[in-house]
């Protein structure tokens, strides 16, 4: 399918996990890409994973660097003639008890996940506003809607991303810019693999509570981003698309079996 042929898409956190899968997804549909990641090695691997012939520029920089993000948006607009879409996937997680958490750690999580998302939204939207069109997808999380133990900063940051998305959708709708989020459940990426390796993420327990009985694959999150960016979603803004196997719908401790 070439639904995104020629579309100019900026993706952050593109070196790993959901961002890298999203880059592969859009490249497979003919998009022109601008990839950003703070980890230069990961970024190079993300670029190397794209299908041959993909038109892609990149920048190794942090989304928290306002000057670098403005320069990236300007460079992309100059090279491609504009920016059609953004997927904000750069993010970090810290797992620690709230009574012991350090304020500078809390600030760092907020800085990357929320302030960084805001910085990239604004840098890209300045170009989109001139064109009178654009689509932004912020990767939030089921934890943008729920609390969770030992993830205070993460949950606060993702709740912030949800309401940042709402606010920008309202303010920028009249400018032709749509702003939505995708809210994944646990997804098989290096971020989650690291938690699994440290014994603080239990795939079986999460799967048992999930009506579809498993965690997500990064390609499934990428496909949701593809839909929200596409023309098929042209009337959708300020929406949060759960890709969570029914996690948020389930108020029960485990997912009831179909037989009960
Ligand atoms: N994996 C999950 O279970 C899950 C669930 C819900 C939401 N999310 C969110 O999805 C997004 C992607 O997560 P993932 O699982 O792919 O993580 P990941 O760690 O596998 O990949 C994240 C990428 O972001 C980059 N990054 C981190 N800080 C950055 C910064 N300051 N500037 C630029 N790049 C930076 C990292 O280098 C990495 O390449 C995150 O926002 C995360 O919170 C993930």
XYZ file of N, CA and C and ligand atoms in Angstrom:
824
model
N 0.850 -1.201 0.000
C 0.000 0.000 0.000
C 0.889 1.255 0.000
N 0.508 2.254 -0.752
C 1.306 3.488 -0.847
C 0.454 4.679 -0.387
N -0.264 4.474 0.737
C -1.200 5.483 1.230
C -0.482 6.781 1.600
N 0.809 6.667 1.942
C 1.546 7.846 2.402
C 2.599 8.288 1.393
N 2.388 7.934 0.126
C 3.404 8.227 -0.893
C 3.705 9.731 -0.946
N 4.986 10.060 -0.785
C 5.419 11.453 -0.878
C 5.180 12.267 0.382
N 4.477 11.683 1.358
C 4.184 12.425 2.594
C 5.479 12.662 3.361
N 5.619 13.860 3.901
C 6.846 14.245 4.602
C 6.620 14.116 6.109
N 7.270 13.097 6.703
C 6.962 12.709 8.088
C 8.204 12.809 8.970
N 8.079 13.546 10.046
C 9.156 13.670 11.049
C 8.840 12.705 12.193
N 9.819 11.902 12.585
C 9.603 10.916 13.650
C 10.710 11.057 14.695
N 10.333 11.207 15.961
C 11.328 11.263 17.033
C 11.414 9.903 17.730
N 12.543 9.663 18.382
C 12.746 8.358 19.017
C 12.832 7.259 17.966
N 13.325 7.640 16.779
C 13.247 6.751 15.610
C 14.322 5.676 15.598
N 15.181 5.656 16.604
C 16.254 4.678 16.622
C 15.847 3.328 17.179
N 14.750 3.267 17.898
C 14.368 2.036 18.590
C 12.855 1.874 18.639
N 12.439 0.666 18.903
C 11.072 0.387 19.326
C 9.991 0.952 18.426
N 9.068 1.679 19.047
C 7.897 2.184 18.331
C 8.293 3.209 17.267
N 9.239 4.086 17.585
C 9.672 5.089 16.605
C 10.309 4.440 15.388
N 11.152 3.439 15.612
C 11.811 2.748 14.490
C 10.782 1.984 13.654
N 9.828 1.335 14.315
C 8.787 0.605 13.584
C 7.921 1.575 12.777
N 7.680 2.754 13.356
C 6.872 3.757 12.653
C 7.618 4.270 11.425
N 8.925 4.440 11.553
C 9.729 4.856 10.398
C 9.660 3.799 9.295
N 9.789 2.526 9.668
C 9.716 1.448 8.666
C 8.323 1.419 8.020
N 7.295 1.639 8.840
C 5.925 1.618 8.329
C 5.726 2.709 7.270
N 6.091 3.938 7.625
C 5.868 5.045 6.678
C 6.762 4.899 5.446
N 7.989 4.426 5.656
C 8.888 4.210 4.505
C 8.275 3.185 3.558
N 7.681 2.145 4.124
C 7.050 1.096 3.310
C 5.877 1.609 2.504
N 5.301 2.731 2.943
C 4.178 3.319 2.216
C 4.607 4.540 1.409
N 5.908 4.677 1.207
C 6.382 5.685 0.248
C 6.617 7.075 0.811
N 6.647 7.198 2.158
C 6.842 8.524 2.754
C 8.306 8.955 2.674
N 8.522 10.255 2.809
C 9.872 10.827 2.933
C 10.045 11.172 4.403
N 11.182 10.774 4.977
C 11.300 10.805 6.436
C 12.388 11.748 6.937
N 12.142 12.285 8.117
C 13.180 12.988 8.882
C 13.191 12.344 10.263
N 14.278 11.658 10.570
C 14.337 10.876 11.811
C 15.218 11.562 12.856
N 14.745 11.546 14.086
C 15.470 12.165 15.194
C 15.605 11.155 16.334
N 16.783 11.100 16.928
C 16.989 10.325 18.152
C 18.212 10.916 18.863
N 18.203 10.884 20.178
C 19.360 11.414 20.917
C 20.525 10.428 20.917
N 20.245 9.165 20.600
C 21.275 8.125 20.565
C 21.725 7.950 19.110
N 22.911 8.465 18.798
C 23.375 8.489 17.401
C 23.509 7.084 16.823
N 23.986 6.147 17.651
C 24.147 4.766 17.158
C 22.804 4.135 16.834
N 21.846 4.336 17.729
C 20.508 3.791 17.501
C 19.888 4.424 16.252
N 20.117 5.713 16.092
C 19.578 6.414 14.927
C 20.131 5.813 13.639
N 21.429 5.544 13.634
C 22.062 4.935 12.451
C 21.449 3.559 12.176
N 21.180 2.803 13.233
C 20.563 1.479 13.055
C 19.138 1.629 12.515
N 18.424 2.630 13.011
C 17.065 2.890 12.525
C 17.070 3.226 11.036
N 18.030 4.034 10.637
C 18.150 4.406 9.210
C 18.488 3.169 8.375
N 19.391 2.341 8.924
C 19.819 1.146 8.185
C 18.667 0.151 8.029
N 17.690 0.212 8.919
C 16.564 -0.723 8.865
C 15.475 -0.319 7.887
N 15.634 0.829 7.233
C 14.598 1.292 6.295
C 14.734 0.569 4.955
N 13.632 0.390 4.244
C 13.727 -0.245 2.928
C 14.625 0.561 1.993
N 15.350 -0.137 1.125
C 16.226 0.533 0.168
C 15.453 1.556 -0.662
N 16.111 2.683 -0.930
C 15.471 3.696 -1.752
C 14.645 4.706 -0.965
N 14.534 4.499 0.358
C 13.781 5.448 1.182
C 14.518 6.783 1.226
N 13.774 7.856 1.025
C 14.366 9.189 1.143
C 14.306 9.588 2.616
N 15.461 9.706 3.270
C 15.448 9.984 4.713
C 16.605 10.885 5.123
N 16.279 11.901 5.894
C 17.283 12.733 6.549
C 17.222 12.427 8.032
N 18.256 12.831 8.779
C 18.225 12.521 10.205
C 19.043 13.528 10.990
N 18.795 13.537 12.282
C 19.561 14.396 13.188
C 19.659 13.709 14.547
N 20.869 13.564 15.044
C 21.081 13.025 16.388
C 21.014 14.188 17.369
N 19.916 14.293 18.084
C 19.725 15.401 19.029
C 18.608 15.041 19.987
N 18.589 15.729 21.120
C 17.538 15.486 22.106
C 16.315 16.351 21.806
N 15.134 15.752 21.988
C 13.899 16.526 21.801
C 13.779 17.642 22.839
N 14.594 17.589 23.879
C 14.545 18.652 24.891
C 15.333 19.888 24.454
N 16.071 19.766 23.342
C 16.910 20.865 22.849
C 16.094 21.698 21.843
N 15.575 22.782 22.355
C 14.656 23.615 21.567
C 15.312 24.150 20.293
N 16.582 24.541 20.419
C 17.295 25.109 19.262
C 17.509 24.035 18.201
N 17.911 22.834 18.648
C 18.141 21.727 17.702
C 16.843 21.297 17.030
N 15.741 21.296 17.771
C 14.467 20.866 17.177
C 13.955 21.901 16.163
N 14.154 23.170 16.460
C 13.768 24.209 15.476
C 14.623 24.069 14.227
N 15.927 23.806 14.426
C 16.828 23.642 13.277
C 16.432 22.407 12.463
N 16.032 21.339 13.147
C 15.616 20.117 12.444
C 14.369 20.383 11.604
N 13.394 21.059 12.202
C 12.156 21.353 11.461
C 12.460 22.252 10.264
N 13.327 23.241 10.467
C 13.684 24.152 9.361
C 14.409 23.384 8.260
N 15.324 22.506 8.674
C 16.097 21.730 7.684
C 15.164 20.822 6.876
N 14.225 20.181 7.586
C 13.286 19.286 6.898
C 12.415 20.067 5.918
N 11.903 21.198 6.380
C 11.021 22.005 5.515
C 11.784 22.517 4.295
N 13.048 22.876 4.496
C 13.843 23.377 3.373
C 14.147 22.249 2.376
N 14.448 21.075 2.893
C 14.833 19.964 2.011
C 13.638 19.371 1.273
N 12.510 19.243 1.976
C 11.348 18.550 1.402
C 10.242 19.524 0.954
N 10.399 20.799 1.284
C 9.358 21.766 0.913
C 8.233 21.861 1.916
N 8.358 21.206 3.067
C 7.325 21.306 4.103
C 7.342 20.104 5.020
N 6.441 20.125 6.002
C 6.289 19.002 6.955
C 4.801 18.643 6.980
N 4.480 17.423 6.602
C 3.078 17.003 6.603
C 2.653 16.366 7.920
N 3.590 15.659 8.557
C 3.198 14.895 9.752
C 4.362 14.725 10.708
N 4.004 14.556 11.962
C 4.986 14.290 13.022
C 4.486 13.117 13.856
N 5.387 12.205 14.206
C 5.081 11.214 15.241
C 6.103 11.409 16.351
N 5.629 11.785 17.519
C 6.494 12.014 18.684
C 6.579 10.735 19.499
N 7.675 9.983 19.299
C 7.816 8.708 20.005
C 8.974 8.706 21.002
N 9.815 9.738 21.001
C 10.918 9.776 21.973
C 10.334 9.749 23.384
N 10.885 8.897 24.227
C 10.369 8.836 25.590
C 11.274 8.001 26.474
N 11.133 8.198 27.776
C 11.896 7.434 28.761
C 10.960 7.008 29.882
N 11.327 5.925 30.555
C 10.563 5.488 31.720
C 11.517 5.308 32.883
N 11.058 5.681 34.061
C 11.814 5.423 35.293
C 10.862 4.728 36.252
N 11.325 3.621 36.843
C 10.493 2.873 37.791
C 11.150 2.963 39.150
N 10.519 3.679 40.072
C 11.061 3.801 41.433
C 9.941 4.257 42.368
N 10.010 3.845 43.632
C 8.959 4.219 44.583
C 8.896 5.735 44.773
N 7.681 6.264 44.863
C 7.511 7.715 44.960
C 8.181 8.295 46.204
N 8.233 7.522 47.299
C 8.840 8.056 48.522
C 10.349 8.234 48.376
N 10.946 7.498 47.444
C 12.405 7.576 47.262
C 12.811 8.367 46.029
N 11.839 8.669 45.157
C 12.173 9.288 43.866
C 12.822 10.648 44.065
N 13.816 10.943 43.229
C 14.493 12.238 43.313
C 13.816 13.228 42.369
N 13.745 14.454 42.806
C 13.051 15.456 42.003
C 13.746 15.675 40.663
N 15.066 15.544 40.627
C 15.720 15.765 39.330
C 15.390 14.640 38.343
N 15.149 13.428 38.852
C 14.699 12.341 37.970
C 13.289 12.635 37.456
N 12.433 13.076 38.365
C 11.063 13.436 37.984
C 11.097 14.499 36.884
N 11.944 15.497 37.070
C 12.045 16.585 36.076
C 12.534 16.057 34.725
N 13.473 15.110 34.775
C 14.040 14.591 33.516
C 12.962 13.846 32.715
N 12.170 13.048 33.403
C 11.102 12.303 32.708
C 10.089 13.285 32.112
N 9.703 14.273 32.901
C 8.776 15.304 32.384
C 9.399 16.051 31.217
N 10.699 16.314 31.316
C 11.393 17.106 30.299
C 11.391 16.375 28.947
N 11.711 15.090 28.958
C 11.753 14.337 27.686
C 10.325 14.071 27.192
N 9.500 13.450 28.045
C 8.213 12.929 27.576
C 7.197 14.031 27.285
N 7.187 15.063 28.111
C 6.161 16.095 27.945
C 6.720 17.357 27.288
N 7.769 17.921 27.873
C 8.308 19.173 27.311
C 8.904 18.914 25.919
N 9.595 17.764 25.771
C 10.173 17.426 24.465
C 9.090 17.268 23.402
N 7.998 16.632 23.773
C 6.881 16.474 22.829
C 6.331 17.845 22.433
N 6.190 18.706 23.418
C 5.715 20.064 23.164
C 6.656 20.821 22.230
N 7.961 20.715 22.490
C 8.956 21.451 21.690
C 8.862 21.035 20.213
N 8.759 19.728 19.976
C 8.715 19.232 18.589
C 7.373 19.616 17.943
N 6.289 19.519 18.705
C 4.980 19.952 18.173
C 5.067 21.397 17.687
N 5.619 22.257 18.531
C 5.634 23.682 18.175
C 6.546 23.944 16.971
N 7.739 23.317 16.984
C 8.697 23.549 15.892
C 8.097 23.131 14.552
N 7.427 21.979 14.531
C 6.845 21.492 13.271
C 5.599 22.287 12.893
N 4.781 22.611 13.899
C 3.506 23.287 13.608
C 3.720 24.683 13.031
N 4.849 25.307 13.335
C 5.117 26.627 12.748
C 5.180 26.514 11.221
N 5.709 25.396 10.723
C 5.740 25.163 9.274
C 4.358 24.723 8.774
N 3.702 23.848 9.532
C 2.372 23.364 9.127
C 1.368 24.506 9.041
N 1.465 25.437 9.986
C 0.509 26.558 10.003
C 0.631 27.392 8.736
N 1.857 27.566 8.282
C 2.053 28.336 7.031
C 1.407 27.624 5.849
N 1.465 26.277 5.866
C 0.885 25.491 4.764
C -0.623 25.315 4.932
N -1.115 25.527 6.156
C -2.548 25.371 6.428
C -2.973 23.916 6.577
N -2.013 23.021 6.812
C -2.374 21.613 7.030
C -1.234 20.873 7.729
N -1.604 19.808 8.412
C -0.600 18.972 9.071
C -1.281 18.017 10.034
N -0.550 16.980 10.407
C -1.091 15.993 11.341
C 0.009 15.572 12.313
N -0.297 15.667 13.594
C 0.674 15.310 14.632
C 0.111 14.150 15.446
N 0.947 13.144 15.687
C 0.558 12.029 16.564
C 1.574 11.954 17.700
N 1.096 12.102 18.906
C 1.949 11.967 20.087
C 1.739 10.572 20.684
N 2.832 9.882 20.988
C 2.675 8.578 21.632
C 2.473 8.829 23.124
N 1.249 8.606 23.574
C 0.955 8.747 25.014
C 1.145 7.361 25.638
N 0.131 6.842 26.299
C 0.239 5.526 26.927
C -1.085 5.243 27.641
N -1.355 3.975 27.919
C -2.493 3.698 28.816
C -2.265 4.412 30.155
N -0.986 4.646 30.501
C -0.684 5.349 31.743
C -0.834 6.858 31.623
N -1.340 7.325 30.508
C -1.824 8.701 30.436
C -3.222 8.814 31.025
N -3.848 7.646 31.254
C -5.238 7.613 31.728
C -5.377 6.925 33.080
N -4.322 6.202 33.480
C -4.353 5.453 34.739
C -3.090 5.761 35.525
N -3.202 5.610 36.834
C -1.995 5.641 37.650
C -1.404 4.246 37.749
N -0.150 4.178 38.163
C 0.491 2.879 38.375
C 1.560 3.058 39.440
N 1.751 2.043 40.290
C 2.762 2.181 41.333
C 4.167 2.288 40.745
N 4.994 3.080 41.399
C 6.420 3.211 41.043
C 6.671 3.852 39.679
N 5.643 4.476 39.130
C 5.778 5.112 37.811
C 5.175 6.516 37.854
N 5.385 7.207 38.960
C 4.719 8.493 39.170
C 5.072 9.504 38.091
N 6.366 9.670 37.839
C 6.778 10.676 36.851
C 6.287 10.276 35.462
N 6.397 8.982 35.145
C 5.970 8.510 33.827
C 4.474 8.771 33.625
N 3.669 8.372 34.615
C 2.218 8.567 34.492
C 1.873 10.054 34.409
N 2.550 10.874 35.221
C 2.292 12.322 35.174
C 2.652 12.877 33.795
N 3.770 12.402 33.245
C 4.196 12.911 31.932
C 3.212 12.501 30.846
N 2.715 11.278 30.904
C 1.820 10.798 29.851
C 0.420 11.406 29.986
N -0.023 11.640 31.235
C -1.262 12.401 31.422
C -1.116 13.788 30.821
N 0.084 14.359 30.980
C 0.366 15.663 30.386
C 0.316 15.611 28.868
N 0.856 14.536 28.287
C 0.833 14.399 26.815
C -0.613 14.329 26.314
N -1.467 13.631 27.061
C -2.874 13.528 26.649
C -3.517 14.912 26.613
N -3.310 15.692 27.656
C -4.001 16.990 27.675
C -3.276 18.055 26.846
N -1.958 17.879 26.628
C -1.254 18.703 25.641
C -1.892 18.474 24.267
N -2.126 17.212 23.964
C -2.729 16.844 22.674
C -4.110 17.476 22.529
N -4.922 17.378 23.587
C -6.254 18.009 23.538
C -6.143 19.500 23.270
N -5.244 20.155 24.005
C -5.155 21.619 23.914
C -4.674 22.063 22.544
N -3.660 21.374 22.015
C -3.151 21.762 20.693
C -4.179 21.455 19.608
N -4.925 20.369 19.775
C -5.979 20.044 18.797
C -7.004 21.175 18.734
N -7.350 21.700 19.898
C -8.345 22.775 19.959
C -7.786 24.056 19.333
N -6.541 24.396 19.704
C -5.974 25.676 19.247
C -5.576 25.643 17.779
N -5.104 24.487 17.313
C -4.561 24.429 15.951
C -5.549 23.858 14.923
N -6.694 23.345 15.402
C -7.702 22.858 14.452
C -8.052 23.904 13.394
N -8.319 25.143 13.816
C -8.661 26.180 12.823
C -7.518 26.471 11.843
N -6.299 26.062 12.186
C -5.152 26.268 11.282
C -4.974 25.082 10.326
N -5.831 24.077 10.467
C -5.728 22.904 9.587
C -4.800 21.833 10.117
N -4.399 21.959 11.385
C -3.472 20.983 11.972
C -4.238 20.066 12.923
N -4.192 18.768 12.644
C -4.813 17.792 13.544
C -3.769 17.270 14.536
N -4.196 17.082 15.783
C -3.276 16.585 16.816
C -3.983 15.463 17.586
N -3.431 14.279 17.515
C -4.011 13.104 18.176
C -2.930 12.372 18.962
N -3.352 11.400 19.756
C -2.340 10.541 20.383
C -2.693 9.078 20.171
N -1.674 8.252 20.239
C -1.855 6.801 20.288
C -1.425 6.367 21.678
N -2.283 5.597 22.322
C -2.033 5.159 23.703
C -1.768 3.653 23.719
N -0.496 3.272 23.672
C -0.199 1.833 23.669
C -0.268 1.229 25.074
N -0.557 -0.051 25.099
C -0.289 -0.862 26.282
C 1.182 -1.290 26.230
N 1.604 -2.157 27.101
C 2.961 -2.693 27.047
C 3.264 -3.213 25.647
N 4.399 -2.786 25.118
C 4.750 -3.089 23.720
C 6.172 -3.639 23.697
N 6.378 -4.649 22.879
C 7.671 -5.344 22.877
C 8.747 -4.483 22.205
N 9.423 -3.669 23.007
C 10.476 -2.766 22.523
C 11.670 -2.868 23.475
N 12.801 -2.243 23.112
C 13.938 -2.229 24.050
C 13.577 -1.631 25.408
N 12.663 -0.641 25.437
C 12.272 -0.047 26.731
C 11.682 -1.109 27.656
N 10.767 -1.906 27.125
C 10.110 -2.938 27.932
C 11.044 -4.123 28.166
N 11.865 -4.431 27.172
C 12.815 -5.543 27.352
C 13.751 -5.254 28.524
N 14.140 -3.997 28.646
C 15.013 -3.606 29.762
C 14.300 -3.851 31.104
N 13.001 -3.507 31.169
C 12.242 -3.736 32.409
C 12.099 -5.237 32.678
N 11.869 -6.009 31.602
C 11.761 -7.473 31.752
C 13.080 -8.020 32.305
N 14.184 -7.560 31.719
C 15.506 -8.057 32.141
C 15.785 -7.723 33.604
N 15.238 -6.581 34.058
C 15.468 -6.187 35.456
C 14.425 -6.793 36.393
N 13.518 -7.615 35.845
C 12.526 -8.304 36.669
C 11.416 -7.405 37.174
N 11.179 -6.276 36.499
C 10.122 -5.367 36.969
C 9.015 -5.197 35.930
N 8.926 -6.106 34.985
C 7.790 -6.132 34.044
C 7.442 -7.595 33.802
N 6.184 -7.933 34.070
C 5.741 -9.321 33.997
C 4.791 -9.469 32.807
N 5.321 -9.936 31.694
C 4.526 -10.050 30.460
C 3.311 -10.953 30.683
N 3.489 -12.043 31.431
C 2.375 -12.979 31.647
C 1.257 -12.318 32.449
N 1.638 -11.557 33.483
C 0.619 -10.900 34.309
C -0.138 -9.844 33.491
N 0.596 -9.070 32.699
C -0.064 -8.057 31.854
C -0.986 -8.753 30.858
N -0.518 -9.840 30.276
C -1.321 -10.562 29.273
C -2.595 -11.117 29.902
N -2.500 -11.616 31.130
C -3.678 -12.182 31.801
C -4.749 -11.125 32.021
N -4.341 -9.872 32.288
C -5.322 -8.806 32.537
C -5.848 -8.201 31.234
N -5.226 -8.543 30.125
C -5.563 -7.946 28.829
C -6.570 -8.818 28.086
N -7.727 -8.277 27.723
C -8.727 -9.107 27.028
C -8.163 -9.828 25.803
N -7.268 -9.219 25.057
C -6.691 -9.917 23.900
C -5.491 -10.792 24.295
N -5.191 -10.838 25.609
C -4.286 -11.844 26.186
C -2.825 -11.756 25.757
N -2.376 -10.573 25.357
C -0.946 -10.439 25.026
C -0.584 -8.963 25.077
N 0.730 -8.693 25.047
C 1.173 -7.311 24.896
C 1.245 -6.998 23.396
N 1.573 -5.747 23.079
C 1.529 -5.300 21.672
C 2.900 -5.427 21.013
N 2.879 -5.424 19.699
C 4.110 -5.365 18.901
C 4.247 -3.929 18.379
N 5.475 -3.427 18.233
C 5.649 -2.033 17.793
C 4.990 -1.742 16.442
N 4.920 -2.748 15.580
C 4.285 -2.544 14.264
C 2.797 -2.214 14.408
N 2.177 -2.712 15.501
C 0.752 -2.430 15.712
C 0.529 -0.978 16.147
N 1.502 -0.417 16.847
C 1.420 0.997 17.223
C 1.678 1.858 15.981
N 2.645 1.435 15.173
C 2.970 2.165 13.943
C 1.748 2.245 13.016
N 1.020 1.140 12.910
C -0.151 1.113 12.022
C -1.216 2.103 12.490
N -1.367 2.243 13.803
C -2.339 3.216 14.329
C -1.898 4.640 14.001
N -0.584 4.884 14.087
C -0.061 6.210 13.696
C -0.344 6.451 12.215
N -0.159 5.404 11.422
C -0.417 5.524 9.981
C -1.851 5.915 9.710
N -2.782 5.325 10.443
C -4.194 5.681 10.259
C -4.448 7.142 10.640
N -3.946 7.550 11.795
C -4.240 8.915 12.266
C -3.628 9.975 11.349
N -2.500 9.663 10.725
C -1.880 10.614 9.792
C -2.624 10.626 8.454
N -3.264 9.519 8.125
C -3.845 9.368 6.777
C -5.055 10.277 6.553
N -5.416 10.415 5.284
C -6.596 11.221 4.926
C -7.881 10.589 5.453
N -7.847 9.273 5.700
C -9.048 8.607 6.237
C -9.407 9.156 7.613
N -8.433 9.736 8.303
C -8.685 10.298 9.642
C -8.835 11.821 9.572
N -9.212 12.361 8.419
C -9.174 13.829 8.242
C -10.148 14.578 9.160
N -11.161 13.865 9.718
C -12.108 14.535 10.633
C -11.785 14.208 12.100
N -10.647 13.585 12.314
C -10.290 13.150 13.679
C -9.185 14.020 14.251
N -9.499 14.723 15.339
C -8.465 15.460 16.067
C -8.814 15.488 17.547
N -7.789 15.573 18.391
C -8.015 15.538 19.841
C -8.460 14.164 20.307
N -8.089 13.142 19.545
C -8.508 11.773 19.866
C -7.311 10.972 20.405
N -7.612 10.017 21.273
C -6.573 9.172 21.853
C -6.906 7.729 21.505
N -6.151 7.197 20.596
C -6.448 5.871 20.058
C -5.704 4.816 20.864
N -6.435 4.097 21.678
C -5.830 3.034 22.467
C -5.449 1.865 21.573
N -4.210 1.418 21.706
C -3.790 0.171 21.041
C -3.333 -0.712 22.191
N -4.329 -1.256 22.883
C -4.056 -1.813 24.211
C -4.709 -3.162 24.452
N -5.226 -3.774 23.401
C -5.834 -5.103 23.566
C -7.011 -5.104 24.532
N -7.595 -3.926 24.796
C -8.732 -3.834 25.713
C -8.336 -3.538 27.155
N -7.046 -3.237 27.390
C -6.554 -2.980 28.762
C -7.379 -1.912 29.477
N -7.608 -0.767 28.820
C -8.300 0.338 29.491
C -9.788 0.049 29.684
N -10.343 -0.814 28.836
C -11.767 -1.138 28.958
C -12.029 -2.057 30.140
N -10.995 -2.750 30.582
C -11.163 -3.792 31.593
C -10.957 -3.255 33.009
N -12.011 -3.228 33.790
C -11.896 -2.798 35.181
C -11.673 -3.971 36.119
N -11.428 -5.131 35.559
C -11.322 -6.365 36.345
C -9.857 -6.722 36.575
N -9.596 -7.550 37.582
C -8.228 -7.927 37.911
C -7.578 -8.766 36.817
N -8.373 -9.654 36.245
C -7.882 -10.453 35.111
C -8.897 -10.286 33.989
N -8.540 -10.709 32.799
C -9.497 -10.689 31.702
C -10.393 -11.916 31.847
N -11.728 -11.727 31.949
C -12.606 -12.886 32.096
C -12.477 -13.794 30.883
N -12.581 -15.086 31.098
C -12.513 -15.989 29.949
C -13.843 -15.933 29.215
N -13.801 -16.196 27.917
C -15.004 -16.081 27.088
C -16.076 -17.048 27.566
N -15.683 -18.116 28.226
C -16.630 -19.150 28.623
C -17.472 -18.746 29.844
N -17.019 -17.738 30.588
C -17.704 -17.393 31.852
C -18.885 -16.464 31.594
N 7.000 0.082 25.012
C 5.884 0.262 25.710
O 5.386 -0.634 26.389
C 5.190 1.601 25.672
C 3.875 1.670 26.140
C 3.218 2.884 26.116
C 3.865 4.010 25.628
N 5.157 3.922 25.194
C 5.806 5.127 24.705
O 6.191 4.932 23.367
C 7.334 5.752 23.097
C 8.425 4.882 22.497
O 8.771 3.897 23.452
P 9.611 2.602 23.077
O 9.050 1.503 23.873
O 9.744 2.489 21.615
O 11.005 3.028 23.763
P 12.503 2.671 23.341
O 13.333 2.986 24.536
O 12.557 1.315 22.794
O 12.817 3.758 22.197
C 12.764 5.127 22.529
C 13.758 5.881 21.683
O 13.679 7.263 22.092
C 14.999 7.778 22.162
N 15.050 8.902 23.095
C 15.009 8.854 24.447
N 15.133 10.088 24.936
C 15.266 10.923 23.876
C 15.447 12.315 23.739
N 15.537 13.108 24.811
N 15.506 12.843 22.500
C 15.417 12.059 21.416
N 15.280 10.728 21.467
C 15.202 10.171 22.696
C 15.856 6.614 22.641
O 17.215 6.804 22.317
C 15.214 5.447 21.894
O 15.847 5.215 20.651
C 7.713 6.395 24.424
O 7.157 7.683 24.487
C 7.062 5.499 25.444
O 6.791 6.158 26.656
C 5.839 2.735 25.193
